[in-house]
Amino acid sequence: MRLTNIAPTPELQALDAAHHMHPFTANTALGRKGARIITRAQGVRLTDSDGVELIDGMAGLWCVNIGYGREELAEAAARQMRELPYYNTFFQTSHVPALQLAARLAELAPGDLNHVFFACSGSEANDTNIRMVRHYWALKGKPERRVIISRRNGYHGSTMGGGSLGGMAAMHAQGGLPIPDIVHIDQPYWWGEGGEMTAEEFGLARARQLEAKILELGPENVAAFIAEPVQGAGGVIIPPDSYWPEVQRIVDQYGILLIADEVITGFGRLGHWFGVQSYGIRPHIMTIAKGLSSGYQPIGGSIICDEVAGVIGRDEFNHGYTYSGHPVAAAVALENLRILEEERIIERVRDDVAPYLARAWGSLADHPLVGEAVSRGMMASVALTPDKAARARFVTEPGTVGYICREYSFANNLVMRHVGDRMIIAPPLVITRDDIDELVRRARLTLDQTHDHLRREGMLQAAA
Ligand SMILES: *Cc1c(COP(=O)(O)O)cnc(C)c1O
């Protein structure tokens, strides 16, 4: 008997509904409907408690880069648990998995990003970053450099700090976010917000909002700018090519720190070890998590440049997590990095599967419901629209149509996610060409069914 087959699906669903509160979920409604219970997985496929197989177009939550079912990672965890299941690194001790992983990350990271502070998630790592950049400036005798600039519709996690850095209005509306001294500028989302500008003009304009905000606040008050190389949870928003070079010019000119949130784009998703390498960006700090362990263990962290680490190191930094650099998680991450390297998974993304995905996914652009079909590396999205030429939004509340589309996708045994009325995928990096074809076939079927549904219900109407 498998671990999870302890009861028939309805019983599992009833227990789940009665006691388990799901993240980012209207729990009462889900409880009535019943969650789909995933019991095992292999490669790019999940199996549910009824034995039905799904293609996981989201690699879990953007994290299972090497795919499911790798024995080597299970072995690495078991070995480490037997040898040293836990020890901390707070009080003048270290252990081999943490120091080895830090050294390996320093090797892989570009430039002089040579120092790693471990956390257990991306959110925690961004909380670390907030405290670290402010403390850095305080130690430099500039304590007034406290403000961190971020972007609307960016995602940086769900803790008080991470959620504040993020620019998700729905999150800010609950629980007293954002915390002080975090301000947001607009995102480089050309299809949705670019109006009459060309993508290149728009990319420059949105980058220059950063300059305008720095000048408005006074450069002497700004600590850092944080952004994802490609926005993930915001809907796989790929910036115009003009955007990042201009942002780099601005952070250089005003001497503010640049934090690249690589939680999704790190570890191969864009065809390089890190997304910044694919854009030629030079950050002072990178946030990492997700693909670091391919999701097999919860681990994240910050990779920090020589200058910032050197200054922070002058004093006791009063910060850390019980599980910072957890030996089992670190051992699993090391094994994951070994597999990514030895199996040349990232080169394969760059040279083969990402270009293949770009063509296959891009073919959806001819669908009547699709305004744009874009990808970068192994992240892709389509914008749903009632009127392609006008790049129009639906008259219904944003997310209504996306949710309908998502329901069809799930019924077609394809995990696609919706963000508002964009549909997104980020499959495991090990996906094959055949599985990409099958994924896109199911996505097209899903779009057809959604289109029929909208026609039937009279919902193909553009907002004024
Ligand atoms: C998922 C994510 C986070 C938060 O990571 P958690 O491990 O969920 O806390 C932060 N930044 C980005 C870009 C993410 O996608």
XYZ file of N, CA and C and ligand atoms in Angstrom, residues 61-62 120-124 126 155-158 228 232-233 261-264 287 289-290, ligand 1:
81
model
N 5.210 24.420 -7.900
C 5.081 25.885 -7.927
C 6.389 26.445 -8.462
N 6.666 26.260 -9.691
C 7.866 26.761 -10.376
C 9.164 26.162 -9.818
N 14.882 29.340 4.583
C 14.148 28.111 4.237
C 13.190 28.335 3.079
N 13.088 29.570 2.602
C 12.140 29.875 1.535
C 12.546 31.186 0.876
N 11.882 31.481 -0.225
C 12.129 32.753 -0.901
C 11.652 33.938 -0.081
N 10.517 33.770 0.581
C 9.986 34.863 1.409
C 10.969 35.225 2.513
N 11.450 34.213 3.194
C 12.402 34.466 4.288
C 13.667 35.122 3.761
N 13.960 37.078 1.260
C 13.706 38.496 0.990
C 13.563 39.294 2.285
N 6.285 39.813 -7.426
C 6.035 38.880 -6.322
C 7.345 38.561 -5.628
N 7.350 38.755 -4.305
C 8.570 38.468 -3.539
C 8.286 37.664 -2.287
N 7.141 36.989 -2.242
C 6.835 36.137 -1.108
C 5.652 36.641 -0.316
N 5.380 35.971 0.799
C 4.127 36.200 1.502
C 4.285 36.507 2.990
N 12.209 40.892 -10.123
C 12.431 39.594 -10.757
C 12.887 39.849 -12.197
N 7.168 36.264 -12.442
C 6.528 34.962 -12.523
C 5.073 35.022 -12.100
N 4.853 35.115 -10.780
C 3.492 35.065 -10.251
C 2.623 36.210 -10.754
N 15.563 39.108 -7.699
C 14.848 37.988 -7.097
C 14.816 36.851 -8.115
N 15.728 35.901 -7.893
C 15.938 34.771 -8.819
C 15.210 33.519 -8.370
N 14.210 33.674 -7.512
C 13.575 32.487 -6.926
C 13.003 31.584 -8.024
N 12.447 32.176 -9.068
C 11.964 31.371 -10.198
C 13.018 31.249 -11.303
N 18.167 36.691 -4.660
C 17.332 35.829 -3.827
C 17.175 34.492 -4.533
N 15.642 30.238 -4.121
C 14.834 29.221 -3.418
C 14.387 28.221 -4.495
N 13.134 27.789 -4.431
C 12.516 26.921 -5.447
C 13.493 25.953 -6.143
C 7.813 31.981 -4.912
C 8.550 33.260 -4.910
C 9.003 33.846 -3.725
C 8.629 33.301 -2.392
O 9.193 32.054 -2.159
P 8.534 31.113 -1.022
O 9.476 29.969 -0.983
O 7.148 30.786 -1.479
O 8.519 31.894 0.235
C 9.770 34.976 -3.804
N 10.083 35.520 -4.981
C 9.672 34.994 -6.139
C 10.090 35.622 -7.421
C 8.864 33.859 -6.142
O 8.406 33.368 -7.288
